[in-house]
Amino acid sequence: MSATGNRQVSRECLDLNLMFLKLGSIFPLDKVSSSTWINILYKGYTTFTVGLFFSVSAAAPLFIICADYTLQDGIEVMSILLTQIRSGMKLITFIIYKKEIQNLILSLYKNFFIHGRNLSAEETSVVRETIDYTRKMTLGYIILYCTTALSMILHPLTFTPTDLEQESAFNQTARPQSSRPIPFKSWYPNWDITKSPQYEIEYLAQATLTALEAWCLACIDTFCVALMIYAGCQFDLLGLALKNMNKGLKFDIGAYQKRKKGSYRIKILTLNDNLRLSVITENVGNKPHTNLKEINRWSTSDVTVLQNSVVQFGWEDEDQRPSTVKPCTQDEIEAMMYIKKCIEHHHSLLIYVADMNTAFSTMFFVVFLTASILICLLGFQVIVMPPSGLMFIRVLLHSLCTVFELGFFCWYGSEVMHKSERVYQDAYESEWQDLSSGAKQFICMIIMRAQRPAAVRAGLFGDICLPTFTTLLKNAYSYLALLQQLHGGGA
Amino acid sequence: MYKFRLHGLVADMWPLIRIMQMTGFFLLDYHEDMSFGWTSIRAGYAGSISGLMVIQFALIFINLMKQSDDVNDLTANTITVLFFVHSLVKFFYFALRRGKFYRTLATWNNANSHPLFSENHSRHHATAVGSMRRLVMYVGIGIIISGFAWTIITFVGDSVHEIPDPENANETIFEEVPRLMLRSWYPWNALSGGGYVVSFVIQILWLFLALSHAMMMDTMFCCWLIYTCQQLVHLKEIMKPLMELSASLDTLVPHSAELFRAVSATTNNPITSGDGDGIRAIYSNQHDFSNFRLNTGALANINSGSVGPNGLTKKQEVLVRSAIKYWVERHKHVVRFVSNIGDTYGSALLLHMLISTVTLTLLAYQATKIEAANVYACTVIGYLVYTLAQVFLFCFFGNRLIEESSSVMEAAYSCQWYDGSEEAKTFIQIVCQQCQKAMSISGAKFFTVSLDLFASVLGAVVTYFMVLVQLN
């Protein structure tokens, strides 16, 4: 009962995110549901989303190339173009790197269990806490994005007639129904936006895309961040396992009892043909181990001293084990097995982070590359625009979303780095001084590897962490100040 | 029942804690009489001081809003406001995070000890306490000097400010303002008479309290770092005697030199022989050989007897092992302490750096308007020096922590670990590995507190100043 319950905990961790991804037509796993024709329909849904995205997004570059516009409009369309580039990158990543993402999800489920056993109560509570936190964070982020999308869709409806008349005076087209605005300025060849069916079609297309895109982006961002949060949680579990090694060993003693048979090794020291001693290495001070072949026993340090010296004796091993472990008492064997499992877990976590890098590195690179410029352009719009009406709120929300998204990634990327580094401190905090020297070597290797943090990388930008966030914001501010100077100086 | 005992870190930092209690921090613990009556009196005292701080700060802010037309006034008032925001932020940060501060102060209440190293430990402990008290004294003197300098400079020069002439919009006239330390708005007439005296008294009290609020918390942080550094120095110093002690524990290679000599003595024998007479060929020295006690059954007495292989009693073996354990436990304690400190104070450092960045930018701008060595120049330079000194204080000690913690590895390597026992060698190995990564305090993970941070801040100020001078 508890076994399935525990396995279920790991399955639960991504269920909300996967459900949202399913709604957004970018479900990473192959089978959406059991019946095949729903799967086919879903593929159609995905194709529709991609097609709509590209057809509507093409309007922005066409506008820049072919239409006339003021500086402000140009900046607005540039910012939309940059947003579309980033969203396109994210959508494409989820479609192209589907296999890698599936692997990530499956290994995430597996990595919750360190010793092939179920989670203890403490570990379960840690995991549950993380799951609740991730869910809250997902919902909050999606709500933010939906609000932004709503403001984008609705803002043309609040366009006041006074502005319209001014615009019509400029354009010298004195039509009773002057050009009604649509959410994003666009230009298509042979497509007059002022005529009636075209206006509605375009408005509908842009509104649908905005809604879909906002949903997809929010889901993608929260999915990536959820993967990072759970990776951090698993590093925490590893740290707990290392810190509580004594408690964990007692917990596992049942599991290891079965492996008692045949796990003792005896080295035979051949000094000459007459004298063969079997040497059982043991710690001085522990309870003596009673499986002996000969009466003469040497202490640990004798043997290791002889090994450290330049002479090599004729060692014969009784059973040919490939491992270089020299076990002595049962406790020490178990301790070393425990630590070995921890090392394997550490290794699989590091592989997981490396896989995440393969899948998402390009996406993060594009996001971070365009981030500074986008924040600069949006910030400029916020400064220049009069603070009234839904347009201002839309631009404000858009810039808030961009900064928040960047900070989101950087914060949780930073968390992953710090938690993976914490492993070395947890290894040091375990009761290593009571272990055998072989186990101590293991601990030393864990500390050495864990000192290099496992970081999610953003392509050529380096690691995703909070100092990167600071740098990007500082750059954005410099560009903004420059743009303001140009605009203020020019006008 | 809460029994008041002055021990651990609280006892070492007692003068600082008393000063903090007197200046109104919400440090309601650590008193002998913790009855409800006294606690509520103390809470009331702290609350009233916080009220005074907030109200006066609000009055300064109101003055800023009122005088926001003139750019010069606006900049000057903004700098003052930002300067004293530190005090408010630190005060309320402490009030909100009291629990973490108490926990950090209680970290050293149960420190382990070992008879072999207690003398060294007490010596370093005394050094730490001395340094901490000296630091508190210097900071206190600095605060008093700054307060007095501020008051004195108020009485130098004309206490006026420029406003546009009400009659002639193009010219400015000088309007008198009250000769007070801080430009603040009062609901009464503060220009002369009773109102002036009341305002002056309030301001002088407020000034000293605000300066001490800002600096005392940073001083507490620096005291923690001083203590940590001394503990690390203690650990480094006892490494060598520890190794020498363990060298006499159970190595059966009598002496490294003899081992190497023995090897080179066998000239023609191939060293890596598996033919079995290796041991007799190498260890020709009868003294060496007898240590292995091949022929006797004396080995059987290792665990039960009182004499070990090298003549050390069981008690001595246990002593050495416990010495290693003491070292490791003490080091773990220090690591925990540092992570507590970072946990407690990291966000406060982040807020401090954010506010300081803005303040220094504005100060750089103000500095470009200095024409002569007048009162204005003195005040701007005073603000600059004080702000930079605040940043320097914690950067200096943060850097010292980084250096001390990374030098533990060097100390571990430089002691004669090769003579030590196996257990000592693996202990050294793990310690070296652990200490390769220096312990540092981070400002809520955004930056590391070190002299690099100070250098970058200073560089940024100089850059802004140069750019602004060019633009003028």
mmCIF file of N, CA and C in Angstrom, chain A residues 270-272 275 277 282-286 288 296-299 301-302 304-306 308-314 411 414-415 418 421-422 424-425 428-434 437 440-441 443-444 447-448 451-453 466-467 469-470, chain B residues 250-253 259 263 271-280 282-283 292 294 296 299-300 302-303 314 317 321 325 327-329 331-332 335-336 339 422-423 425-427 429-431 433-438 442 444-447:
data_model
loop_
_atom_site.group_PDB
_atom_site.id
_atom_site.type_symbol
_atom_site.label_atom_id
_atom_site.label_comp_id
_atom_site.label_asym_id
_atom_site.label_seq_id
_atom_site.Cartn_x
_atom_site.Cartn_y
_atom_site.Cartn_z
ATOM 1 N N THR A 270 51.051 -14.226 0.940
ATOM 2 C CA THR A 270 52.035 -15.300 0.773
ATOM 3 C C THR A 270 53.418 -14.725 0.962
ATOM 4 N N LEU A 271 54.013 -15.018 2.060
ATOM 5 C CA LEU A 271 55.366 -14.507 2.268
ATOM 6 C C LEU A 271 56.397 -15.429 1.649
ATOM 7 N N ASN A 272 56.206 -16.653 1.919
ATOM 8 C CA ASN A 272 57.002 -17.654 1.186
ATOM 9 C C ASN A 272 56.145 -18.893 1.092
ATOM 10 N N LEU A 275 54.765 -20.033 4.583
ATOM 11 C CA LEU A 275 53.973 -19.191 5.457
ATOM 12 C C LEU A 275 52.861 -18.520 4.657
ATOM 13 N N LEU A 277 49.377 -16.599 5.369
ATOM 14 C CA LEU A 277 48.502 -16.041 6.383
ATOM 15 C C LEU A 277 47.267 -15.487 5.702
ATOM 16 N N GLU A 282 40.598 -5.334 9.728
ATOM 17 C CA GLU A 282 39.521 -4.846 10.573
ATOM 18 C C GLU A 282 40.003 -3.606 11.280
ATOM 19 N N ASN A 283 39.106 -2.810 11.719
ATOM 20 C CA ASN A 283 39.476 -1.617 12.463
ATOM 21 C C ASN A 283 39.836 -1.980 13.873
ATOM 22 N N VAL A 284 40.930 -1.419 14.316
ATOM 23 C CA VAL A 284 41.264 -1.621 15.724
ATOM 24 C C VAL A 284 40.214 -0.923 16.555
ATOM 25 N N GLY A 285 39.676 -1.624 17.468
ATOM 26 C CA GLY A 285 38.684 -0.980 18.328
ATOM 27 C C GLY A 285 37.282 -1.463 18.080
ATOM 28 N N ASN A 286 37.027 -2.013 16.895
ATOM 29 C CA ASN A 286 35.684 -2.535 16.662
ATOM 30 C C ASN A 286 35.565 -3.923 17.230
ATOM 31 N N PRO A 288 35.628 -7.631 17.205
ATOM 32 C CA PRO A 288 36.416 -8.470 16.267
ATOM 33 C C PRO A 288 35.509 -9.366 15.437
ATOM 34 N N ASN A 296 46.783 -16.256 13.282
ATOM 35 C CA ASN A 296 47.467 -14.966 13.256
ATOM 36 C C ASN A 296 46.609 -13.925 12.576
ATOM 37 N N ARG A 297 46.448 -12.837 13.258
ATOM 38 C CA ARG A 297 45.685 -11.760 12.652
ATOM 39 C C ARG A 297 46.531 -10.514 12.683
ATOM 40 N N TRP A 298 46.428 -9.777 11.631
ATOM 41 C CA TRP A 298 47.172 -8.519 11.593
ATOM 42 C C TRP A 298 46.172 -7.376 11.674
ATOM 43 N N SER A 299 46.600 -6.311 12.163
ATOM 44 C CA SER A 299 45.689 -5.172 12.204
ATOM 45 C C SER A 299 45.709 -4.459 10.864
ATOM 46 N N SER A 301 46.388 -1.477 9.972
ATOM 47 C CA SER A 301 47.489 -0.622 9.583
ATOM 48 C C SER A 301 48.678 -1.447 9.148
ATOM 49 N N ASP A 302 48.845 -2.672 9.675
ATOM 50 C CA ASP A 302 49.936 -3.518 9.186
ATOM 51 C C ASP A 302 49.777 -3.728 7.692
ATOM 52 N N THR A 304 47.921 -2.227 5.457
ATOM 53 C CA THR A 304 47.998 -1.072 4.554
ATOM 54 C C THR A 304 49.413 -0.514 4.512
ATOM 55 N N VAL A 305 50.106 -0.653 5.628
ATOM 56 C CA VAL A 305 51.499 -0.186 5.606
ATOM 57 C C VAL A 305 52.294 -1.013 4.617
ATOM 58 N N LEU A 306 52.059 -2.315 4.649
ATOM 59 C CA LEU A 306 52.789 -3.161 3.710
ATOM 60 C C LEU A 306 52.397 -2.821 2.278
ATOM 61 N N ASN A 308 51.467 0.057 1.266
ATOM 62 C CA ASN A 308 51.995 1.369 0.886
ATOM 63 C C ASN A 308 53.473 1.294 0.563
ATOM 64 N N SER A 309 54.114 0.318 1.082
ATOM 65 C CA SER A 309 55.557 0.222 0.815
ATOM 66 C C SER A 309 55.771 -0.278 -0.601
ATOM 67 N N VAL A 310 56.984 -0.213 -1.037
ATOM 68 C CA VAL A 310 57.253 -0.454 -2.448
ATOM 69 C C VAL A 310 57.174 -1.930 -2.797
ATOM 70 N N VAL A 311 57.247 -2.758 -1.809
ATOM 71 C CA VAL A 311 57.277 -4.197 -2.089
ATOM 72 C C VAL A 311 55.882 -4.679 -2.431
ATOM 73 N N GLN A 312 55.803 -5.594 -3.334
ATOM 74 C CA GLN A 312 54.513 -6.222 -3.599
ATOM 75 C C GLN A 312 54.600 -7.680 -3.243
ATOM 76 N N PHE A 313 53.649 -8.109 -2.499
ATOM 77 C CA PHE A 313 53.634 -9.517 -2.139
ATOM 78 C C PHE A 313 52.705 -10.263 -3.068
ATOM 79 N N GLY A 314 52.696 -11.581 -2.897
ATOM 80 C CA GLY A 314 51.774 -12.355 -3.714
ATOM 81 C C GLY A 314 50.417 -12.382 -3.063
ATOM 82 N N TRP A 411 16.143 32.775 -10.946
ATOM 83 C CA TRP A 411 16.013 32.427 -9.533
ATOM 84 C C TRP A 411 16.098 30.924 -9.350
ATOM 85 N N SER A 414 19.408 29.436 -10.187
ATOM 86 C CA SER A 414 20.299 29.677 -9.064
ATOM 87 C C SER A 414 20.048 28.673 -7.946
ATOM 88 N N GLU A 415 18.771 28.348 -7.715
ATOM 89 C CA GLU A 415 18.427 27.375 -6.680
ATOM 90 C C GLU A 415 19.057 26.034 -6.984
ATOM 91 N N HIS A 418 22.727 26.131 -6.210
ATOM 92 C CA HIS A 418 23.051 26.127 -4.785
ATOM 93 C C HIS A 418 22.726 24.801 -4.131
ATOM 94 N N GLU A 421 25.288 22.328 -4.888
ATOM 95 C CA GLU A 421 26.507 22.562 -4.115
ATOM 96 C C GLU A 421 26.328 22.157 -2.668
ATOM 97 N N ARG A 422 25.115 22.281 -2.155
ATOM 98 C CA ARG A 422 24.867 21.941 -0.769
ATOM 99 C C ARG A 422 25.186 20.487 -0.489
ATOM 100 N N TYR A 424 27.771 18.857 -1.092
ATOM 101 C CA TYR A 424 29.089 18.626 -0.526
ATOM 102 C C TYR A 424 29.118 19.009 0.946
ATOM 103 N N GLN A 425 28.329 20.013 1.319
ATOM 104 C CA GLN A 425 28.292 20.358 2.727
ATOM 105 C C GLN A 425 27.552 19.285 3.521
ATOM 106 N N TYR A 428 29.840 16.437 4.094
ATOM 107 C CA TYR A 428 30.789 16.731 5.160
ATOM 108 C C TYR A 428 30.127 16.641 6.524
ATOM 109 N N GLU A 429 28.830 16.973 6.584
ATOM 110 C CA GLU A 429 28.156 16.973 7.870
ATOM 111 C C GLU A 429 27.770 15.583 8.328
ATOM 112 N N SER A 430 27.916 14.598 7.441
ATOM 113 C CA SER A 430 27.587 13.245 7.895
ATOM 114 C C SER A 430 28.655 12.779 8.869
ATOM 115 N N GLU A 431 28.403 11.658 9.564
ATOM 116 C CA GLU A 431 29.343 11.196 10.582
ATOM 117 C C GLU A 431 30.444 10.396 9.919
ATOM 118 N N TRP A 432 31.243 11.079 9.071
ATOM 119 C CA TRP A 432 32.206 10.314 8.293
ATOM 120 C C TRP A 432 33.396 9.869 9.115
ATOM 121 N N GLN A 433 33.648 10.525 10.234
ATOM 122 C CA GLN A 433 34.861 10.154 10.948
ATOM 123 C C GLN A 433 34.747 8.781 11.602
ATOM 124 N N ASP A 434 33.505 8.257 11.693
ATOM 125 C CA ASP A 434 33.371 6.927 12.280
ATOM 126 C C ASP A 434 33.421 5.820 11.250
ATOM 127 N N SER A 437 38.105 3.562 6.284
ATOM 128 C CA SER A 437 38.831 4.467 5.389
ATOM 129 C C SER A 437 38.328 4.352 3.959
ATOM 130 N N LYS A 440 35.466 6.539 3.758
ATOM 131 C CA LYS A 440 35.924 7.928 3.798
ATOM 132 C C LYS A 440 36.384 8.383 2.420
ATOM 133 N N GLN A 441 37.043 7.478 1.682
ATOM 134 C CA GLN A 441 37.466 7.836 0.322
ATOM 135 C C GLN A 441 36.254 8.174 -0.526
ATOM 136 N N ILE A 443 33.406 9.325 0.490
ATOM 137 C CA ILE A 443 32.893 10.633 0.898
ATOM 138 C C ILE A 443 33.753 11.729 0.282
ATOM 139 N N CYS A 444 35.069 11.483 0.267
ATOM 140 C CA CYS A 444 35.960 12.498 -0.302
ATOM 141 C C CYS A 444 35.631 12.750 -1.761
ATOM 142 N N ILE A 447 32.464 14.795 -2.119
ATOM 143 C CA ILE A 447 32.709 16.211 -1.837
ATOM 144 C C ILE A 447 33.392 16.863 -3.040
ATOM 145 N N MET A 448 34.378 16.149 -3.596
ATOM 146 C CA MET A 448 35.110 16.739 -4.714
ATOM 147 C C MET A 448 34.191 17.019 -5.896
ATOM 148 N N GLN A 451 31.471 19.857 -5.341
ATOM 149 C CA GLN A 451 31.886 21.240 -5.231
ATOM 150 C C GLN A 451 31.700 21.977 -6.545
ATOM 151 N N ARG A 452 31.588 21.225 -7.620
ATOM 152 C CA ARG A 452 31.305 21.881 -8.887
ATOM 153 C C ARG A 452 29.809 21.848 -9.098
ATOM 154 N N PRO A 453 29.152 23.007 -9.043
ATOM 155 C CA PRO A 453 27.686 22.961 -9.067
ATOM 156 C C PRO A 453 27.152 22.538 -10.428
ATOM 157 N N LEU A 466 21.417 34.148 -10.576
ATOM 158 C CA LEU A 466 21.017 35.519 -10.285
ATOM 159 C C LEU A 466 22.019 36.574 -10.735
ATOM 160 N N PRO A 467 23.327 36.362 -10.633
ATOM 161 C CA PRO A 467 24.237 37.369 -11.189
ATOM 162 C C PRO A 467 24.003 37.621 -12.683
ATOM 163 N N PHE A 469 21.131 37.513 -14.142
ATOM 164 C CA PHE A 469 19.935 38.348 -14.156
ATOM 165 C C PHE A 469 20.322 39.802 -13.932
ATOM 166 N N THR A 470 21.185 40.026 -12.925
ATOM 167 C CA THR A 470 21.616 41.398 -12.648
ATOM 168 C C THR A 470 22.291 41.999 -13.861
ATOM 169 N N ASP B 250 49.562 4.607 15.524
ATOM 170 C CA ASP B 250 49.662 3.207 15.144
ATOM 171 C C ASP B 250 50.372 2.974 13.823
ATOM 172 N N THR B 251 51.245 3.870 13.413
ATOM 173 C CA THR B 251 51.964 3.537 12.184
ATOM 174 C C THR B 251 53.062 2.582 12.543
ATOM 175 N N LEU B 252 53.216 1.565 11.746
ATOM 176 C CA LEU B 252 54.268 0.605 12.048
ATOM 177 C C LEU B 252 55.477 0.856 11.181
ATOM 178 N N VAL B 253 55.371 1.807 10.280
ATOM 179 C CA VAL B 253 56.597 2.282 9.648
ATOM 180 C C VAL B 253 57.226 3.219 10.653
ATOM 181 N N LEU B 259 62.275 4.275 6.185
ATOM 182 C CA LEU B 259 61.619 3.475 5.156
ATOM 183 C C LEU B 259 62.309 3.692 3.818
ATOM 184 N N VAL B 263 64.574 0.990 1.424
ATOM 185 C CA VAL B 263 64.298 0.635 0.039
ATOM 186 C C VAL B 263 65.551 0.803 -0.805
ATOM 187 N N ILE B 271 62.240 -4.540 -7.210
ATOM 188 C CA ILE B 271 61.408 -4.158 -6.070
ATOM 189 C C ILE B 271 60.029 -4.835 -6.157
ATOM 190 N N THR B 272 59.500 -4.856 -7.374
ATOM 191 C CA THR B 272 58.138 -5.386 -7.475
ATOM 192 C C THR B 272 58.186 -6.884 -7.691
ATOM 193 N N SER B 273 58.735 -7.540 -6.724
ATOM 194 C CA SER B 273 58.829 -8.987 -6.882
ATOM 195 C C SER B 273 57.690 -9.640 -6.134
ATOM 196 N N GLY B 274 57.218 -10.662 -6.705
ATOM 197 C CA GLY B 274 56.162 -11.384 -6.017
ATOM 198 C C GLY B 274 56.690 -12.699 -5.514
ATOM 199 N N ASP B 275 57.985 -12.759 -5.363
ATOM 200 C CA ASP B 275 58.521 -14.082 -5.063
ATOM 201 C C ASP B 275 58.644 -14.373 -3.589
ATOM 202 N N GLY B 276 58.208 -13.465 -2.798
ATOM 203 C CA GLY B 276 58.005 -13.889 -1.415
ATOM 204 C C GLY B 276 59.084 -13.564 -0.420
ATOM 205 N N ASP B 277 60.259 -13.296 -0.864
ATOM 206 C CA ASP B 277 61.211 -12.985 0.199
ATOM 207 C C ASP B 277 61.425 -11.485 0.280
ATOM 208 N N GLY B 278 60.446 -10.770 -0.229
ATOM 209 C CA GLY B 278 60.561 -9.329 -0.246
ATOM 210 C C GLY B 278 60.746 -8.727 1.119
ATOM 211 N N ILE B 279 59.925 -9.199 2.053
ATOM 212 C CA ILE B 279 59.901 -8.485 3.324
ATOM 213 C C ILE B 279 61.233 -8.606 4.049
ATOM 214 N N ARG B 280 61.829 -9.755 3.975
ATOM 215 C CA ARG B 280 63.100 -9.899 4.694
ATOM 216 C C ARG B 280 64.189 -9.088 4.032
ATOM 217 N N ILE B 282 63.800 -6.210 2.397
ATOM 218 C CA ILE B 282 63.639 -4.769 2.618
ATOM 219 C C ILE B 282 63.911 -4.423 4.070
ATOM 220 N N TYR B 283 63.210 -5.133 4.921
ATOM 221 C CA TYR B 283 63.331 -4.756 6.325
ATOM 222 C C TYR B 283 64.455 -5.538 6.962
ATOM 223 N N PHE B 292 56.689 -6.019 13.593
ATOM 224 C CA PHE B 292 55.582 -6.744 12.987
ATOM 225 C C PHE B 292 55.158 -7.933 13.833
ATOM 226 N N LEU B 294 55.783 -11.055 13.878
ATOM 227 C CA LEU B 294 55.258 -12.186 13.120
ATOM 228 C C LEU B 294 55.136 -13.434 13.968
ATOM 229 N N THR B 296 55.124 -13.880 17.265
ATOM 230 C CA THR B 296 54.479 -13.961 18.568
ATOM 231 C C THR B 296 52.965 -13.903 18.415
ATOM 232 N N LEU B 299 49.972 -10.239 19.066
ATOM 233 C CA LEU B 299 48.990 -9.455 18.318
ATOM 234 C C LEU B 299 47.581 -9.707 18.811
ATOM 235 N N ALA B 300 47.396 -10.896 19.306
ATOM 236 C CA ALA B 300 46.044 -11.208 19.732
ATOM 237 C C ALA B 300 45.589 -10.299 20.851
ATOM 238 N N ILE B 302 45.837 -7.138 20.873
ATOM 239 C CA ILE B 302 45.659 -5.734 20.439
ATOM 240 C C ILE B 302 44.408 -5.135 21.016
ATOM 241 N N ASN B 303 43.334 -5.862 20.850
ATOM 242 C CA ASN B 303 42.074 -5.233 21.235
ATOM 243 C C ASN B 303 41.797 -5.326 22.715
ATOM 244 N N LYS B 314 45.716 2.170 25.513
ATOM 245 C CA LYS B 314 44.410 2.293 24.871
ATOM 246 C C LYS B 314 43.858 3.696 25.070
ATOM 247 N N GLU B 317 45.270 6.058 22.609
ATOM 248 C CA GLU B 317 44.686 5.912 21.280
ATOM 249 C C GLU B 317 43.350 6.618 21.205
ATOM 250 N N ARG B 321 42.123 9.737 18.782
ATOM 251 C CA ARG B 321 40.932 9.668 17.928
ATOM 252 C C ARG B 321 39.952 10.766 18.306
ATOM 253 N N LYS B 325 38.307 13.898 16.210
ATOM 254 C CA LYS B 325 36.861 14.122 16.239
ATOM 255 C C LYS B 325 36.550 15.555 16.661
ATOM 256 N N TRP B 327 38.407 18.173 16.170
ATOM 257 C CA TRP B 327 38.704 19.070 15.049
ATOM 258 C C TRP B 327 37.559 19.071 14.053
ATOM 259 N N VAL B 328 37.101 17.860 13.714
ATOM 260 C CA VAL B 328 36.060 17.765 12.689
ATOM 261 C C VAL B 328 34.759 18.394 13.174
ATOM 262 N N GLU B 329 34.411 18.086 14.444
ATOM 263 C CA GLU B 329 33.155 18.641 14.949
ATOM 264 C C GLU B 329 33.220 20.152 15.031
ATOM 265 N N HIS B 331 35.025 22.125 13.151
ATOM 266 C CA HIS B 331 34.948 22.687 11.798
ATOM 267 C C HIS B 331 33.518 22.662 11.275
ATOM 268 N N LYS B 332 32.820 21.554 11.533
ATOM 269 C CA LYS B 332 31.421 21.490 11.108
ATOM 270 C C LYS B 332 30.602 22.579 11.784
ATOM 271 N N VAL B 335 31.176 25.779 10.019
ATOM 272 C CA VAL B 335 30.461 25.823 8.736
ATOM 273 C C VAL B 335 28.983 26.122 8.960
ATOM 274 N N ARG B 336 28.423 25.491 10.000
ATOM 275 C CA ARG B 336 27.003 25.748 10.299
ATOM 276 C C ARG B 336 26.796 27.198 10.699
ATOM 277 N N SER B 339 26.768 29.419 7.681
ATOM 278 C CA SER B 339 25.527 29.355 6.900
ATOM 279 C C SER B 339 24.383 30.022 7.663
ATOM 280 N N GLU B 422 46.741 6.187 9.319
ATOM 281 C CA GLU B 422 45.823 6.105 8.166
ATOM 282 C C GLU B 422 44.605 6.950 8.389
ATOM 283 N N GLU B 423 44.093 6.825 9.606
ATOM 284 C CA GLU B 423 42.891 7.582 9.920
ATOM 285 C C GLU B 423 43.162 9.082 9.769
ATOM 286 N N LYS B 425 45.354 10.453 7.858
ATOM 287 C CA LYS B 425 45.539 10.811 6.450
ATOM 288 C C LYS B 425 44.215 10.956 5.721
ATOM 289 N N THR B 426 43.289 10.026 5.976
ATOM 290 C CA THR B 426 41.992 10.182 5.302
ATOM 291 C C THR B 426 41.266 11.398 5.835
ATOM 292 N N PHE B 427 41.481 11.691 7.113
ATOM 293 C CA PHE B 427 40.872 12.890 7.669
ATOM 294 C C PHE B 427 41.413 14.131 6.964
ATOM 295 N N GLN B 429 42.640 14.250 4.034
ATOM 296 C CA GLN B 429 42.165 14.234 2.648
ATOM 297 C C GLN B 429 40.792 14.877 2.528
ATOM 298 N N ILE B 430 39.886 14.442 3.417
ATOM 299 C CA ILE B 430 38.531 14.988 3.345
ATOM 300 C C ILE B 430 38.531 16.466 3.697
ATOM 301 N N VAL B 431 39.330 16.845 4.674
ATOM 302 C CA VAL B 431 39.365 18.262 5.058
ATOM 303 C C VAL B 431 39.892 19.116 3.909
ATOM 304 N N GLN B 433 39.739 18.488 0.764
ATOM 305 C CA GLN B 433 38.728 18.553 -0.285
ATOM 306 C C GLN B 433 37.626 19.522 0.092
ATOM 307 N N GLN B 434 37.171 19.441 1.318
ATOM 308 C CA GLN B 434 36.071 20.293 1.748
ATOM 309 C C GLN B 434 36.483 21.751 1.727
ATOM 310 N N CYS B 435 37.716 22.044 2.129
ATOM 311 C CA CYS B 435 38.103 23.440 2.287
ATOM 312 C C CYS B 435 38.585 24.071 0.991
ATOM 313 N N GLN B 436 38.590 23.315 -0.101
ATOM 314 C CA GLN B 436 38.966 23.950 -1.369
ATOM 315 C C GLN B 436 37.974 25.016 -1.739
ATOM 316 N N LYS B 437 36.714 24.812 -1.390
ATOM 317 C CA LYS B 437 35.710 25.817 -1.666
ATOM 318 C C LYS B 437 35.589 26.691 -0.437
ATOM 319 N N ALA B 438 35.929 27.962 -0.617
ATOM 320 C CA ALA B 438 35.952 28.852 0.534
ATOM 321 C C ALA B 438 34.542 29.153 1.003
ATOM 322 N N SER B 442 26.888 35.447 1.057
ATOM 323 C CA SER B 442 26.359 35.997 -0.183
ATOM 324 C C SER B 442 25.156 36.865 0.142
ATOM 325 N N ALA B 444 21.970 37.285 -0.388
ATOM 326 C CA ALA B 444 20.801 36.567 -0.903
ATOM 327 C C ALA B 444 21.090 35.979 -2.274
ATOM 328 N N LYS B 445 22.267 35.414 -2.441
ATOM 329 C CA LYS B 445 22.725 34.744 -3.655
ATOM 330 C C LYS B 445 22.924 35.655 -4.854
ATOM 331 N N PHE B 446 22.703 36.965 -4.701
ATOM 332 C CA PHE B 446 22.926 37.831 -5.844
ATOM 333 C C PHE B 446 24.396 38.144 -6.046
ATOM 334 N N PHE B 447 25.136 38.293 -4.933
ATOM 335 C CA PHE B 447 26.542 38.637 -5.062
ATOM 336 C C PHE B 447 27.254 38.087 -3.839
#
